[in-house]
Amino acid sequence: MKRILTGLQPSGELTIGSLIGGISQTIKYQDEYESFIFVPDLHAITVPQDAKLLHERIKKNVALYIASGVNPEKNTIYIQSDNLYHTNLAWILECNTYMGEASRMTQFKDKSSKFKNIPVGLFTYPILMASDILLYDADYVPVGIDQKQHVELARDIAIRFNGKYGDTFKIPEPLIPKTGAKIMDLQDPTKKMSKSETNPKGIIYLLDDEKTIRKKIMSAVTDSEAKVCYDPEKKPGISNLLTIYAYFKKVTIEESEKEFIGKNYGEFKTKVADIVVEELLKIQEKYNEIMKDNQIDIILNKGKEITTEIAKKKYEEVVKKIGLGR
Ligand code: AMP
Ligand code: TRP
């Protein structure tokens, strides 16, 4: 079975956009591949983080992923900073990466332009990412298009290392998901629902309570036509609600459209709210159960144990090949 490896950034509170666009992909992959899922907390600190918030989010997000259907029996789930080999191998890879290559990373150019004093870690971050991937001989790395260049750097580093020291690393391939549903902001349906947006009125968080969810959906921006049909160009608000409804109801958009022929927007929104509430409350119930006892620690300890053993073996092979140590 081919192995995939994904990193879930512990940034921001998870939304129904993260669920529909991101988590659902991860759930799909767990049946096709042996999957390694980790929280790249060491990557998160390349930009300033509030220590308390960061710490809370790490477990919270893992629990939400599991509550949403990421099966801890089928996936190896772990925390990056729990495994010291990630940074150890990263150093060695840094010594085998050229300034020219690292300087080409467009994400660094974007992110660094926001700083007066740029953290060095922000520059070397893609090399730590290469280490995350190469330690585990991952076949595929599912990432958004913005991360493709980083996976390509990991490939270049691996190819060069193998050429110099003999076959050591598997050459990973990026796996860019076919563009799935994009969930839009309820208050401005022309822009993506984003967890970094500051106005929470347009965003449904996975942990919102029933009253809040209903209120946000009932006040979602629509249009004045009073006809429920799918037309993202002319009717972005209604189309977005139809997409959300279809996802949670597990039907197609066409089927959802049919269901609401002749219904007014109030009735339609109430039905959307009903299904979102029903499904999110199920996730929240599981989430509370997972957070209540020490299940999450058991899962993460198991992940730490499995991945440390694999990483140690790979690291020791590298150390030997390049002549380090005794
Ligand atoms: P994020 O939760 O923003 O870190 O994103 C995790 C995954 O969910 C990525 O693959 C994103 O592309 C996807 N995602 C986040 N927000 C949305 C959205 N509003 N609609 C669709 N996909 C999204
Ligand atoms: N850089 C990725 C992001 O910002 C997260 C990440 C870190 C990652 N290491 C990884 C993703 C290894 C895939 C594989 O989303």
PDB file of N, CA, C and O and ligand atoms in Angstrom, residues 5-9 38 40 43 80 107 111 125 128-129 132-133 141-143 146-147 150, ligand 2:
ATOM      1  N   LEU A   5       1.574  11.286   3.345  1.00  0.00           N
ATOM      2  CA  LEU A   5       1.929  12.027   4.551  1.00  0.00           C
ATOM      3  C   LEU A   5       1.395  13.452   4.431  1.00  0.00           C
ATOM      4  O   LEU A   5       1.615  14.119   3.422  1.00  0.00           O
ATOM      5  N   THR A   6       0.649  13.871   5.410  1.00  0.00           N
ATOM      6  CA  THR A   6       0.078  15.226   5.375  1.00  0.00           C
ATOM      7  C   THR A   6       0.362  15.964   6.666  1.00  0.00           C
ATOM      8  O   THR A   6       0.328  15.374   7.745  1.00  0.00           O
ATOM      9  N   GLY A   7       0.545  17.267   6.554  1.00  0.00           N
ATOM     10  CA  GLY A   7       0.718  18.112   7.728  1.00  0.00           C
ATOM     11  C   GLY A   7      -0.499  19.005   7.898  1.00  0.00           C
ATOM     12  O   GLY A   7      -0.954  19.616   6.936  1.00  0.00           O
ATOM     13  N   LEU A   8      -1.016  19.060   9.097  1.00  0.00           N
ATOM     14  CA  LEU A   8      -2.175  19.912   9.375  1.00  0.00           C
ATOM     15  C   LEU A   8      -1.727  21.081  10.229  1.00  0.00           C
ATOM     16  O   LEU A   8      -1.368  20.908  11.389  1.00  0.00           O
ATOM     17  N   GLN A   9      -1.717  22.257   9.636  1.00  0.00           N
ATOM     18  CA  GLN A   9      -1.258  23.441  10.377  1.00  0.00           C
ATOM     19  C   GLN A   9      -2.165  23.723  11.567  1.00  0.00           C
ATOM     20  O   GLN A   9      -3.381  23.768  11.397  1.00  0.00           O
ATOM     21  N   PHE A  38       0.373  14.500  10.623  1.00  0.00           N
ATOM     22  CA  PHE A  38       1.035  15.102  11.782  1.00  0.00           C
ATOM     23  C   PHE A  38       0.742  16.588  11.886  1.00  0.00           C
ATOM     24  O   PHE A  38       0.366  17.240  10.906  1.00  0.00           O
ATOM     25  N   PRO A  40       2.316  20.016  12.231  1.00  0.00           N
ATOM     26  CA  PRO A  40       3.634  20.659  12.098  1.00  0.00           C
ATOM     27  C   PRO A  40       3.755  21.869  13.016  1.00  0.00           C
ATOM     28  O   PRO A  40       3.802  23.001  12.552  1.00  0.00           O
ATOM     29  N   HIS A  43       6.596  24.186  12.399  1.00  0.00           N
ATOM     30  CA  HIS A  43       6.388  25.099  11.274  1.00  0.00           C
ATOM     31  C   HIS A  43       5.573  26.316  11.715  1.00  0.00           C
ATOM     32  O   HIS A  43       5.791  27.417  11.235  1.00  0.00           O
ATOM     33  N   GLN A  80       4.744  16.901  15.379  1.00  0.00           N
ATOM     34  CA  GLN A  80       6.109  17.058  14.853  1.00  0.00           C
ATOM     35  C   GLN A  80       7.153  17.235  15.967  1.00  0.00           C
ATOM     36  O   GLN A  80       8.180  16.575  15.967  1.00  0.00           O
ATOM     37  N   GLN A 107       6.536  31.254  -1.384  1.00  0.00           N
ATOM     38  CA  GLN A 107       5.837  31.510  -0.121  1.00  0.00           C
ATOM     39  C   GLN A 107       6.716  32.335   0.829  1.00  0.00           C
ATOM     40  O   GLN A 107       6.229  33.199   1.550  1.00  0.00           O
ATOM     41  N   LYS A 111       5.550  35.756   2.515  1.00  0.00           N
ATOM     42  CA  LYS A 111       5.447  35.861   3.975  1.00  0.00           C
ATOM     43  C   LYS A 111       6.482  36.818   4.562  1.00  0.00           C
ATOM     44  O   LYS A 111       6.185  37.557   5.496  1.00  0.00           O
ATOM     45  N   TYR A 125      12.281  26.899   6.526  1.00  0.00           N
ATOM     46  CA  TYR A 125      11.079  26.084   6.722  1.00  0.00           C
ATOM     47  C   TYR A 125      10.852  25.008   5.651  1.00  0.00           C
ATOM     48  O   TYR A 125      10.549  23.860   5.978  1.00  0.00           O
ATOM     49  N   LEU A 128      12.863  21.949   6.485  1.00  0.00           N
ATOM     50  CA  LEU A 128      12.268  21.151   7.569  1.00  0.00           C
ATOM     51  C   LEU A 128      11.112  20.323   6.999  1.00  0.00           C
ATOM     52  O   LEU A 128      10.929  19.152   7.345  1.00  0.00           O
ATOM     53  N   MET A 129      10.375  20.911   6.089  1.00  0.00           N
ATOM     54  CA  MET A 129       9.266  20.198   5.450  1.00  0.00           C
ATOM     55  C   MET A 129       9.800  19.004   4.638  1.00  0.00           C
ATOM     56  O   MET A 129       9.206  17.923   4.646  1.00  0.00           O
ATOM     57  N   ASP A 132      10.435  16.311   7.079  1.00  0.00           N
ATOM     58  CA  ASP A 132       9.167  15.686   7.500  1.00  0.00           C
ATOM     59  C   ASP A 132       8.774  14.572   6.524  1.00  0.00           C
ATOM     60  O   ASP A 132       8.268  13.525   6.923  1.00  0.00           O
ATOM     61  N   ILE A 133       8.991  14.854   5.253  1.00  0.00           N
ATOM     62  CA  ILE A 133       8.533  13.941   4.199  1.00  0.00           C
ATOM     63  C   ILE A 133       9.526  12.792   4.001  1.00  0.00           C
ATOM     64  O   ILE A 133       9.147  11.620   3.972  1.00  0.00           O
ATOM     65  N   VAL A 141       2.350  13.276  -1.200  1.00  0.00           N
ATOM     66  CA  VAL A 141       2.157  14.321  -0.199  1.00  0.00           C
ATOM     67  C   VAL A 141       0.977  15.188  -0.637  1.00  0.00           C
ATOM     68  O   VAL A 141       1.123  16.023  -1.536  1.00  0.00           O
ATOM     69  N   PRO A 142      -0.205  14.977  -0.060  1.00  0.00           N
ATOM     70  CA  PRO A 142      -1.346  15.812  -0.440  1.00  0.00           C
ATOM     71  C   PRO A 142      -1.174  17.221   0.110  1.00  0.00           C
ATOM     72  O   PRO A 142      -1.030  17.395   1.320  1.00  0.00           O
ATOM     73  N   VAL A 143      -1.130  18.178  -0.772  1.00  0.00           N
ATOM     74  CA  VAL A 143      -0.973  19.577  -0.358  1.00  0.00           C
ATOM     75  C   VAL A 143      -1.766  20.482  -1.277  1.00  0.00           C
ATOM     76  O   VAL A 143      -2.120  20.094  -2.387  1.00  0.00           O
ATOM     77  N   ASP A 146      -0.299  25.913  -3.180  1.00  0.00           N
ATOM     78  CA  ASP A 146       0.713  26.827  -2.629  1.00  0.00           C
ATOM     79  C   ASP A 146       1.913  26.068  -2.033  1.00  0.00           C
ATOM     80  O   ASP A 146       2.971  26.643  -1.817  1.00  0.00           O
ATOM     81  N   GLN A 147       1.731  24.764  -1.753  1.00  0.00           N
ATOM     82  CA  GLN A 147       2.805  23.981  -1.141  1.00  0.00           C
ATOM     83  C   GLN A 147       3.536  23.100  -2.146  1.00  0.00           C
ATOM     84  O   GLN A 147       4.482  22.397  -1.800  1.00  0.00           O
ATOM     85  N   HIS A 150       7.257  23.469  -2.447  1.00  0.00           N
ATOM     86  CA  HIS A 150       8.016  22.910  -1.326  1.00  0.00           C
ATOM     87  C   HIS A 150       8.233  21.403  -1.500  1.00  0.00           C
ATOM     88  O   HIS A 150       9.299  20.882  -1.164  1.00  0.00           O
TER      89      HIS A 150
HETATM   90  N1  TRP B   2       3.878  23.595   5.062  1.00  0.00           N
HETATM   91  C1  TRP B   2       2.597  22.955   5.130  1.00  0.00           C
HETATM   92  C2  TRP B   2       1.465  24.019   5.165  1.00  0.00           C
HETATM   93  O1  TRP B   2       1.751  25.165   5.406  1.00  0.00           O
HETATM   94  C3  TRP B   2       2.473  22.080   6.334  1.00  0.00           C
HETATM   95  C4  TRP B   2       3.523  21.015   6.312  1.00  0.00           C
HETATM   96  C5  TRP B   2       4.672  20.990   7.031  1.00  0.00           C
HETATM   97  C6  TRP B   2       3.479  19.850   5.528  1.00  0.00           C
HETATM   98  N2  TRP B   2       5.369  19.850   6.741  1.00  0.00           N
HETATM   99  C7  TRP B   2       4.675  19.150   5.822  1.00  0.00           C
HETATM  100  C8  TRP B   2       2.574  19.343   4.616  1.00  0.00           C
HETATM  101  C9  TRP B   2       4.967  17.940   5.197  1.00  0.00           C
HETATM  102  C10 TRP B   2       2.867  18.150   3.992  1.00  0.00           C
HETATM  103  C11 TRP B   2       4.051  17.452   4.280  1.00  0.00           C
HETATM  104  O2  TRP B   2       0.330  23.692   4.978  1.00  0.00           O
END
